[in-house]
Amino acid sequence: MTTPYSEDRLQKLADLRAAGVDPYPASPPSQRECAAEVLATFDAREGETVTVCGRVLGRRGYGKLAFLDLDDISGRIQAVMEKALLDEDSFSLLKQMNLGDFIEVTGELKKTQKGQPSVYGTRMRILSKALLDPPAKWHGMNDVELRARMRYVDLFANEGIRPHFLKRSAILSSIRATLTKNAYTEVETPVLHPVYGGANARPFHTHHNTLDMGLYLRIAPELYLKRLLVGGMERVFELARVFRNEGISNRHNPEFTMLEFYEAYADYSIMADRTEQLVVDAACAAGCEQEDGTIQTTFRDETFNLTPPFNRIRYADAFLEHVGIEATNREALAERIHSEGIDISGEGDYFWWKAVNNLFERFVEPQLRGPVFVTHYPAAICPLAKPSPEDPTWAERFEFFLGGMELANAFSELNDPELQLENFKRQVEDSDDESPNEIDHDYVRALAYGMPPAGGCGIGIDRLVMILLGSDSIRDVLLFPLMRPDED
RNA sequence: GGGGGCAUAACUCAGUUGGUAGAGUAGCUGGCUUUUAACCAGUAGGUCCAAGGUUCAAGUCCUUGUGCCCUCACCA
C-alpha cells in the first residue's frame, strides 16, 4: 500500500526549505507547556505568554485570522492566529501548514469572543511537516484492519484510543505495585529456551548461528521462575511475553503477556488470595470502582461484579452440577464421553482424564461466568502440580474464570523431583503433538537440590485487560497485533 | 484447517434489474477578523483488492487467489 505523498505537501515542503525554514528542526522548544496544564491554570494566568506544541488537528480559517486545534497527550488547546498579532514570517508560515503538522505556538493567554481559553499567537514554528493526510476529522479511522496496521494513525485520529492504552499501562503498573507491596521481586528470565515447557502449546522455532543450536521462543516462563525458588528467591514474578504457535482469534494472539508469580511457603489457596487482590487492584486502576463502592465491569454485554471475595468451587462439584455425573463414576462417564463423540486417544489415566476434562470444558466452563475459582483439578492432567494430600486423584490447582474465559491457572507447585521426572516421562510418552516432547533434565536436577513448598500462578494479562476495559477483541488491547504484512 | 461475510478516492461511505464512477471530509484556487464538524464559490482526485471467465457491455454475475472480520475446530 504505497501511498504517494500529495503534490501540494511536497510543494509546501520545498517552499519551506526555499524560504530557509527547516521543516524538521533539531532544537526543541525551550519553555513548552502542555495543553491541559495551560487550561487548568488559565484563569489565574490570563495575559501571560506561553509556548504550546502539538499536532494541528483542526483549522478554521479566515482571511487574516485562523483558529488551530493543537493536540498533545494531555488534551487540546486552541491557538488563534491573527495577522495583526503575528510576526510576518509566522503568518506566512500558515500557508505552508497542513493538518497533521506539528507546530509550536508562542502567544498570549486570552479568551476569544465566545469565551474559549486560547493562545493568541505572536510567533509560530513548524516542528515537523507531515507528508500524508490525516483521516477525515469527523469519521476518524474506522476500518479495524487499518486501525491495527497503522496504530500510529489510530492513536491520534480516533478519540479515546490513547486513554484506552494508557489504562492498559495503568493495569500493568497496578500489578507491579500489588506484588511489590507483597514483597515480590520482578525478574527477567530467558525468552530463548533450549527445551520448551511449562504449558501445552506448539512453540516457535529459531536458531542461534554461533552456537549452531536450535532454540524455542518460550511458551511459559514457569520452569525458570521455579528454578529461582530453588535458588532461595522466595517471591518472584515476571510480566512475560510468551509465544505460542497456535491459531489466532479474538482472544488469541501468537505473542501475549502472561504474569507468572511464585511464592515459597504458600499453596494454591494463598495464590487465589493473591490473584483476587491483583484483579481487584487492577480493576480499580482501570476505573471499575462504582459510586456505591462495588467494583464492576461490562464485557460483551454482560456485567460482572468484581467486589471481593470471589467464589471458590471444586472441580468435581461443578462437574456434577453441570454434567450431571460424578466425576469419578467411570462407567457413566465412559458412556457419556462416547455419546458426545469425544475420542479417547490413548491408554491410561492421562487420556482418560483428558476426555473427562473435555466434558468439563464443553459443559461446565461456558456456565462459569465468574469471577470464580475452580479448585482441585484431576491430577493426571496437572504434571506440574502437587497432588492433594486428602485424595491424590485431585491436584492442588485452581483455574480462575471471568467473563467466560480462563484468566488464571495456579498450583501448589510440585517439588518432588522423582514424581516430577515421572510426570515428564509420561508427558513425553503420551506426547500428542501439543505437549513438550523432551524432558527438561536441568529442571529436574534443580528440584533435586530442593525447592521449598510454593504456590505459583499465571494470569493472562491481555484477557484481563479486555475484561476490565470492555474490549471484545484481544486486538483492541494490543498496540500492534500480529497481522500478515500487506504487500508493498 | 471448515463455514459465512466484507474489499469502490488519502479517510468515511453510496452505487438500483449488468449500461461507461458518486457524496462528505482532507487537498488545491479565490473570498472572509471570532470559529470550534466554520461558511460560500470553483477545482482536482479512481488499476472499483488481484488474475481469469461469462457478456455487445462487469464495480455489479461466475471461478481462483490475497487481505481482513465473524464463527467452528485447535489453543489444558
Coordinates of N, CA and C in Angstrom, one line a residue, chain A residues 195-379:
Chain A
V195 N 14.8 -26.1 25.7 CA 13.7 -27.1 25.8 C 12.5 -26.3 26.2
Y196 N 11.4 -26.5 25.6 CA 10.2 -25.7 25.9 C 9.3 -26.5 26.9
G197 N 8.7 -25.8 27.8 CA 7.8 -26.5 28.8 C 7.1 -25.5 29.6
G198 N 6.3 -26.0 30.6 CA 5.6 -25.2 31.5 C 4.1 -24.9 31.0
A199 N 3.8 -25.5 29.8 CA 2.5 -25.4 29.3 C 2.4 -26.4 28.1
N200 N 1.2 -26.5 27.6 CA 1.0 -27.3 26.4 C 0.7 -26.4 25.3
A201 N 1.6 -26.2 24.4 CA 1.4 -25.4 23.2 C 2.5 -25.7 22.3
R202 N 2.2 -25.4 21.0 CA 3.3 -25.6 20.0 C 4.2 -24.3 20.0
P203 N 5.5 -24.5 20.0 CA 6.4 -23.4 20.1 C 6.8 -22.8 18.7
F204 N 7.4 -21.6 18.7 CA 8.1 -21.1 17.6 C 9.5 -21.6 17.6
H205 N 10.1 -22.0 16.5 CA 11.5 -22.5 16.4 C 12.4 -21.3 16.0
T206 N 13.6 -21.3 16.5 CA 14.6 -20.4 16.0 C 15.9 -21.0 16.1
H207 N 17.0 -20.3 15.7 CA 18.3 -20.9 15.6 C 19.3 -19.9 16.0
H208 N 20.3 -20.4 16.8 CA 21.4 -19.5 17.1 C 22.6 -19.9 16.2
N209 N 23.1 -18.9 15.5 CA 24.1 -19.2 14.5 C 25.5 -19.6 15.1
T210 N 26.0 -18.8 16.0 CA 27.3 -19.1 16.5 C 27.4 -20.4 17.3
L211 N 26.4 -20.7 18.1 CA 26.4 -21.9 18.8 C 25.8 -23.1 17.9
D212 N 25.3 -22.7 16.8 CA 24.7 -23.6 15.9 C 23.7 -24.6 16.6
M213 N 22.8 -23.9 17.3 CA 21.8 -24.7 18.1 C 20.4 -24.3 17.8
G214 N 19.5 -25.2 17.9 CA 18.1 -24.9 17.8 C 17.6 -24.3 19.1
L215 N 16.7 -23.4 19.0 CA 16.1 -22.8 20.2 C 14.6 -22.6 20.0
Y216 N 13.9 -22.5 21.1 CA 12.4 -22.2 21.0 C 12.2 -20.9 21.7
L217 N 11.2 -20.1 21.2 CA 10.7 -19.0 22.0 C 9.8 -19.6 23.1
R218 N 9.9 -19.0 24.3 CA 9.2 -19.6 25.4 C 7.7 -19.6 25.2
I219 N 7.1 -20.7 25.7 CA 5.7 -20.8 25.7 C 5.2 -20.5 27.2
A220 N 6.1 -20.4 28.1 CA 5.8 -20.1 29.5 C 7.1 -19.9 30.2
P221 N 7.2 -19.0 31.2 CA 8.4 -18.8 32.0 C 8.5 -19.7 33.2
E222 N 7.5 -20.5 33.4 CA 7.3 -21.3 34.6 C 8.6 -22.0 35.2
L223 N 9.2 -22.8 34.3 CA 10.3 -23.6 34.8 C 11.5 -22.8 35.2
Y224 N 11.7 -21.6 34.6 CA 12.8 -20.8 35.0 C 12.5 -20.1 36.3
L225 N 11.3 -19.7 36.5 CA 10.9 -19.0 37.7 C 11.0 -19.9 38.9
K226 N 10.7 -21.2 38.7 CA 10.7 -22.1 39.8 C 12.2 -22.5 40.2
R227 N 13.1 -22.4 39.1 CA 14.5 -22.5 39.4 C 15.0 -21.5 40.4
L228 N 14.3 -20.3 40.3 CA 14.7 -19.2 41.3 C 14.2 -19.5 42.7
L229 N 13.1 -20.2 42.8 CA 12.7 -20.7 44.1 C 13.7 -21.6 44.7
V230 N 14.2 -22.5 43.9 CA 15.3 -23.4 44.3 C 16.5 -22.6 44.8
G231 N 16.8 -21.5 44.1 CA 17.9 -20.7 44.5 C 17.7 -19.8 45.7
G232 N 16.5 -19.9 46.3 CA 16.2 -19.2 47.5 C 15.5 -17.8 47.3
M233 N 15.2 -17.5 46.1 CA 14.4 -16.3 45.9 C 12.9 -16.7 46.2
E234 N 12.4 -16.1 47.3 CA 11.2 -16.6 47.8 C 9.9 -16.1 47.1
R235 N 10.0 -14.9 46.6 CA 8.8 -14.3 45.9 C 9.2 -13.6 44.7
V236 N 8.9 -14.2 43.5 CA 9.3 -13.7 42.3 C 8.2 -13.6 41.3
F237 N 8.2 -12.6 40.4 CA 7.2 -12.5 39.4 C 7.9 -12.0 38.1
E238 N 7.2 -12.4 37.0 CA 7.7 -11.9 35.7 C 6.5 -11.5 34.9
L239 N 6.5 -10.3 34.3 CA 5.5 -10.0 33.3 C 6.1 -10.4 32.0
A240 N 5.7 -11.6 31.6 CA 6.5 -12.3 30.5 C 5.7 -12.3 29.2
R241 N 6.4 -11.8 28.1 CA 5.9 -12.0 26.8 C 6.1 -13.5 26.4
V242 N 5.1 -14.2 26.1 CA 5.2 -15.6 25.7 C 4.7 -15.8 24.3
F243 N 5.1 -16.9 23.7 CA 4.9 -17.1 22.2 C 4.3 -18.5 22.0
R244 N 3.2 -18.6 21.4 CA 2.6 -19.9 21.1 C 2.2 -19.9 19.6
N245 N 2.6 -21.0 19.0 CA 2.4 -21.1 17.6 C 1.1 -21.8 17.3
E246 N 0.0 -21.1 17.6 CA -1.3 -21.6 17.5 C -2.2 -20.7 16.8
G247 N -3.5 -21.0 16.8 CA -4.5 -20.2 16.0 C -4.6 -18.8 16.5
I248 N -5.1 -17.9 15.7 CA -5.3 -16.5 16.0 C -6.8 -16.3 16.1
S249 N -7.3 -15.7 17.1 CA -8.7 -15.4 17.2 C -8.9 -14.1 18.0
N250 N -10.2 -13.8 18.3 CA -10.4 -12.6 19.1 C -9.9 -12.7 20.5
R251 N -9.5 -13.9 20.9 CA -8.9 -14.0 22.3 C -7.5 -14.7 22.2
H252 N -6.9 -14.8 21.1 CA -5.6 -15.4 20.9 C -4.7 -14.6 20.0
N253 N -3.5 -14.3 20.5 CA -2.5 -13.7 19.6 C -1.3 -14.5 19.8
P254 N -0.5 -14.7 18.8 CA 0.7 -15.6 18.9 C 1.7 -15.1 20.0
E255 N 1.8 -13.9 20.2 CA 2.6 -13.4 21.4 C 1.6 -12.7 22.3
F256 N 1.7 -13.0 23.6 CA 0.9 -12.3 24.5 C 1.6 -12.2 25.8
T257 N 1.0 -11.5 26.7 CA 1.6 -11.2 28.0 C 1.0 -12.0 29.1
M258 N 1.9 -12.7 29.8 CA 1.5 -13.5 30.9 C 2.2 -13.1 32.2
L259 N 1.4 -12.9 33.2 CA 2.1 -12.7 34.5 C 2.2 -14.0 35.2
E260 N 3.4 -14.3 35.6 CA 3.6 -15.5 36.5 C 4.2 -15.1 37.8
F261 N 3.7 -15.6 38.9 CA 4.3 -15.2 40.2 C 4.3 -16.4 41.1
Y262 N 5.4 -16.6 41.8 CA 5.7 -17.7 42.6 C 6.1 -17.3 44.0
E263 N 5.5 -18.1 45.0 CA 5.7 -17.7 46.4 C 6.1 -18.9 47.2
A264 N 7.2 -18.9 47.8 CA 7.6 -20.0 48.7 C 6.8 -20.0 50.0
Y265 N 6.6 -21.2 50.5 CA 5.8 -21.4 51.7 C 4.4 -21.0 51.5
A266 N 3.9 -21.0 50.3 CA 2.5 -20.7 50.0 C 1.9 -21.9 49.3
D267 N 0.6 -21.9 49.0 CA 0.0 -23.0 48.3 C -1.0 -22.4 47.3
Y268 N -1.8 -23.3 46.6 CA -2.7 -22.8 45.6 C -3.7 -21.8 46.2
S269 N -4.1 -22.1 47.5 CA -5.1 -21.3 48.1 C -4.7 -19.9 48.4
I270 N -3.4 -19.8 48.9 CA -2.9 -18.4 49.1 C -2.7 -17.7 47.7
M271 N -2.4 -18.5 46.7 CA -2.3 -17.9 45.4 C -3.7 -17.3 44.9
A272 N -4.7 -18.0 45.3 CA -6.1 -17.5 45.0 C -6.3 -16.2 45.6
D273 N -5.9 -16.1 46.9 CA -6.0 -14.8 47.6 C -5.2 -13.7 46.8
R274 N -4.0 -14.0 46.4 CA -3.2 -13.0 45.7 C -3.8 -12.7 44.4
T275 N -4.4 -13.6 43.7 CA -5.0 -13.4 42.4 C -6.2 -12.4 42.6
E276 N -6.9 -12.7 43.6 CA -8.1 -11.9 43.9 C -7.7 -10.4 44.1
Q277 N -6.6 -10.3 44.9 CA -6.1 -8.9 45.2 C -5.6 -8.2 43.9
L278 N -4.9 -9.0 43.1 CA -4.3 -8.5 41.9 C -5.5 -8.0 40.9
V279 N -6.5 -8.8 40.8 CA -7.6 -8.5 39.9 C -8.4 -7.3 40.4
V280 N -8.6 -7.2 41.8 CA -9.4 -6.1 42.3 C -8.6 -4.8 42.2
D281 N -7.3 -4.9 42.5 CA -6.5 -3.7 42.4 C -6.4 -3.2 41.0
A282 N -6.3 -4.1 40.0 CA -6.2 -3.8 38.6 C -7.5 -3.2 38.2
A283 N -8.6 -3.7 38.6 CA -9.9 -3.2 38.2 C -10.0 -1.7 38.7
C284 N -9.6 -1.5 39.9 CA -9.6 -0.1 40.5 C -8.8 0.8 39.6
A285 N -7.6 0.3 39.3 CA -6.7 1.1 38.4 C -7.3 1.4 37.1
A286 N -8.1 0.5 36.6 CA -8.8 0.7 35.3 C -10.1 1.5 35.4
G287 N -10.4 1.9 36.6 CA -11.5 2.8 36.8 C -12.9 2.0 36.9
C288 N -12.8 0.8 37.5 CA -14.1 0.0 37.6 C -14.8 0.2 38.9
E289 N -14.3 1.0 39.7 CA -14.9 1.3 41.0 C -16.2 2.1 40.8
Q290 N -17.3 1.7 41.4 CA -18.5 2.4 41.2 C -18.8 3.3 42.4
E291 N -19.7 4.2 42.3 CA -20.0 5.1 43.4 C -20.5 4.4 44.6
D292 N -21.2 3.3 44.5 CA -21.7 2.6 45.7 C -20.6 1.7 46.3
G293 N -19.4 1.8 45.8 CA -18.3 1.0 46.4 C -18.1 -0.3 45.8
T294 N -19.0 -0.8 45.0 CA -18.8 -2.1 44.3 C -17.8 -1.9 43.1
I295 N -17.3 -3.0 42.6 CA -16.3 -3.0 41.5 C -17.0 -3.8 40.4
Q296 N -17.2 -3.1 39.3 CA -17.9 -3.7 38.2 C -17.3 -3.5 36.8
T297 N -17.4 -4.4 35.9 CA -17.0 -4.2 34.6 C -18.0 -4.8 33.6
T298 N -18.2 -4.2 32.5 CA -19.1 -4.8 31.5 C -18.3 -5.3 30.3
F299 N -18.5 -6.5 30.0 CA -17.7 -7.2 29.0 C -18.7 -8.0 28.1
R300 N -18.7 -7.7 26.8 CA -19.6 -8.4 25.9 C -21.0 -8.4 26.4
D301 N -21.5 -7.2 26.7 CA -22.9 -7.0 27.1 C -23.2 -7.7 28.4
E302 N -22.2 -8.1 29.2 CA -22.5 -8.8 30.5 C -21.8 -8.0 31.6
T303 N -22.5 -7.8 32.7 CA -21.8 -7.0 33.8 C -21.3 -8.0 34.8
F304 N -20.1 -7.8 35.2 CA -19.5 -8.7 36.2 C -19.2 -7.9 37.5
N305 N -19.5 -8.5 38.6 CA -19.2 -7.9 39.9 C -17.9 -8.4 40.4
L306 N -17.0 -7.5 40.5 CA -15.6 -7.9 41.0 C -15.4 -7.6 42.4
T307 N -16.4 -7.3 43.1 CA -16.2 -7.0 44.5 C -15.9 -8.2 45.3
P308 N -14.7 -8.2 46.0 CA -14.3 -9.4 46.7 C -15.2 -9.7 47.9
P309 N -15.2 -11.0 48.4 CA -14.4 -12.1 47.9 C -15.1 -12.8 46.7
F310 N -14.2 -13.5 45.9 CA -14.7 -14.2 44.7 C -15.1 -15.7 45.2
N311 N -16.0 -16.2 44.5 CA -16.5 -17.6 44.8 C -15.4 -18.6 44.5
R312 N -15.4 -19.7 45.3 CA -14.5 -20.9 45.0 C -15.3 -22.1 45.0
I313 N -15.2 -22.9 43.9 CA -15.9 -24.2 43.9 C -15.0 -25.3 43.5
R314 N -15.3 -26.5 43.9 CA -14.4 -27.6 43.5 C -14.8 -28.1 42.1
Y315 N -13.8 -28.5 41.4 CA -14.0 -29.1 40.0 C -15.1 -30.1 40.0
A316 N -14.9 -31.1 41.0 CA -15.9 -32.2 41.0 C -17.3 -31.8 41.2
D317 N -17.4 -30.8 42.1 CA -18.8 -30.3 42.4 C -19.4 -29.6 41.2
A318 N -18.6 -28.7 40.5 CA -19.1 -28.0 39.3 C -19.4 -29.1 38.2
F319 N -18.6 -30.1 38.2 CA -18.8 -31.1 37.2 C -20.1 -31.8 37.4
L320 N -20.4 -32.2 38.6 CA -21.6 -32.9 39.0 C -22.8 -32.0 38.6
E321 N -22.7 -30.7 39.0 CA -23.8 -29.8 38.8 C -24.1 -29.6 37.4
H322 N -23.1 -29.5 36.5 CA -23.4 -29.1 35.1 C -23.4 -30.3 34.1
V323 N -22.7 -31.4 34.5 CA -22.7 -32.5 33.6 C -23.7 -33.5 34.1
G324 N -24.0 -33.5 35.4 CA -25.0 -34.4 36.0 C -24.4 -35.8 36.3
I325 N -23.1 -36.0 36.3 CA -22.5 -37.3 36.6 C -21.3 -37.0 37.5
E326 N -21.1 -37.9 38.5 CA -20.0 -37.8 39.4 C -18.7 -37.9 38.6
A327 N -17.8 -37.1 38.8 CA -16.5 -37.1 38.0 C -15.7 -38.4 38.2
T328 N -16.1 -39.2 39.2 CA -15.3 -40.4 39.4 C -16.1 -41.6 39.0
N329 N -17.3 -41.4 38.5 CA -18.2 -42.5 38.0 C -17.7 -43.0 36.6
R330 N -16.8 -43.9 36.6 CA -16.2 -44.3 35.3 C -17.1 -44.8 34.3
E331 N -18.0 -45.6 34.7 CA -19.0 -46.3 33.7 C -19.9 -45.2 33.1
A332 N -20.5 -44.4 33.9 CA -21.4 -43.4 33.4 C -20.7 -42.4 32.5
L333 N -19.4 -42.1 32.9 CA -18.6 -41.1 32.1 C -18.2 -41.7 30.8
A334 N -17.8 -43.0 30.8 CA -17.4 -43.6 29.5 C -18.5 -43.5 28.5
E335 N -19.7 -43.8 29.0 CA -20.9 -43.8 28.2 C -21.1 -42.4 27.6
R336 N -21.0 -41.4 28.5 CA -21.3 -40.0 28.1 C -20.2 -39.5 27.1
I337 N -18.9 -39.9 27.4 CA -17.8 -39.5 26.6 C -18.1 -40.0 25.2
H338 N -18.5 -41.3 25.1 CA -18.8 -41.9 23.9 C -19.9 -41.3 23.1
S339 N -21.0 -41.0 23.9 CA -22.2 -40.4 23.2 C -21.9 -39.0 22.7
E340 N -21.0 -38.3 23.3 CA -20.6 -37.0 22.9 C -19.7 -37.0 21.7
G341 N -19.2 -38.2 21.4 CA -18.3 -38.3 20.3 C -16.9 -37.9 20.6
I342 N -16.5 -37.9 21.9 CA -15.2 -37.5 22.2 C -14.2 -38.7 22.1
D343 N -13.1 -38.4 21.5 CA -12.1 -39.5 21.3 C -11.2 -39.7 22.5
I344 N -11.1 -40.9 23.0 CA -10.0 -41.1 24.0 C -8.8 -41.6 23.2
S345 N -7.9 -40.8 23.0 CA -6.9 -41.0 22.0 C -5.7 -41.9 22.5
G346 N -5.8 -42.5 23.7 CA -4.7 -43.4 24.2 C -5.1 -44.1 25.4
E347 N -4.2 -44.9 25.9 CA -4.4 -45.7 27.1 C -4.0 -44.9 28.3
G348 N -4.6 -45.2 29.5 CA -4.1 -44.7 30.7 C -4.8 -43.5 31.2
D349 N -4.4 -43.1 32.4 CA -5.0 -42.0 33.2 C -5.0 -40.7 32.4
Y350 N -3.9 -40.3 31.8 CA -3.8 -39.0 31.2 C -4.9 -38.8 30.1
F351 N -5.0 -39.8 29.3 CA -6.0 -39.7 28.2 C -7.4 -39.8 28.7
W352 N -7.6 -40.6 29.7 CA -8.9 -40.7 30.3 C -9.4 -39.4 30.9
W353 N -8.5 -38.8 31.7 CA -8.9 -37.6 32.3 C -9.0 -36.4 31.4
K354 N -8.2 -36.5 30.3 CA -8.3 -35.5 29.3 C -9.7 -35.5 28.6
A355 N -10.2 -36.7 28.4 CA -11.5 -36.8 27.9 C -12.6 -36.3 28.9
V356 N -12.4 -36.6 30.1 CA -13.3 -36.1 31.2 C -13.3 -34.6 31.2
N357 N -12.1 -34.1 31.1 CA -11.9 -32.6 31.1 C -12.5 -32.0 29.9
N358 N -12.5 -32.7 28.8 CA -13.2 -32.3 27.6 C -14.7 -32.0 27.9
L359 N -15.3 -32.9 28.6 CA -16.7 -32.7 29.1 C -16.8 -31.4 29.9
F360 N -15.8 -31.3 30.8 CA -15.8 -30.1 31.7 C -15.7 -28.8 30.8
E361 N -14.8 -28.8 29.9 CA -14.7 -27.6 29.0 C -16.0 -27.3 28.2
R362 N -16.6 -28.4 27.8 CA -17.7 -28.3 26.9 C -19.0 -27.9 27.7
F363 N -19.2 -28.4 28.9 CA -20.5 -28.2 29.6 C -20.4 -27.4 30.8
V364 N -19.2 -27.3 31.4 CA -19.1 -26.5 32.7 C -18.5 -25.1 32.4
E365 N -17.4 -25.0 31.7 CA -16.8 -23.7 31.5 C -17.7 -22.7 31.0
P366 N -18.5 -23.0 30.0 CA -19.4 -21.9 29.5 C -20.4 -21.4 30.6
Q367 N -20.6 -22.2 31.6 CA -21.5 -21.7 32.7 C -20.8 -20.9 33.7
L368 N -19.5 -20.9 33.7 CA -18.7 -20.2 34.7 C -18.5 -18.8 34.2
R369 N -19.4 -17.9 34.6 CA -19.3 -16.5 34.2 C -18.3 -15.8 35.0
G370 N -18.2 -16.2 36.3 CA -17.1 -15.6 37.1 C -17.5 -14.3 37.7
P371 N -16.7 -13.7 38.6 CA -15.4 -14.3 38.9 C -15.5 -15.5 39.8
V372 N -14.8 -16.6 39.5 CA -14.9 -17.8 40.3 C -13.6 -18.6 40.1
F373 N -13.2 -19.2 41.3 CA -12.0 -20.1 41.3 C -12.6 -21.5 41.3
V374 N -12.1 -22.3 40.3 CA -12.4 -23.7 40.3 C -11.2 -24.4 40.8
T375 N -11.3 -25.2 41.9 CA -10.2 -25.9 42.5 C -10.2 -27.4 42.4
H376 N -9.0 -28.0 42.6 CA -8.9 -29.4 42.6 C -9.1 -30.0 41.3
Y377 N -8.2 -29.8 40.4 CA -8.3 -30.4 39.0 C -7.8 -31.9 39.1
P378 N -8.2 -32.7 38.1 CA -7.7 -34.1 38.0 C -6.2 -34.1 37.9
A379 N -5.5 -34.8 38.9 CA -4.1 -34.7 39.0 C -3.4 -35.2 37.7

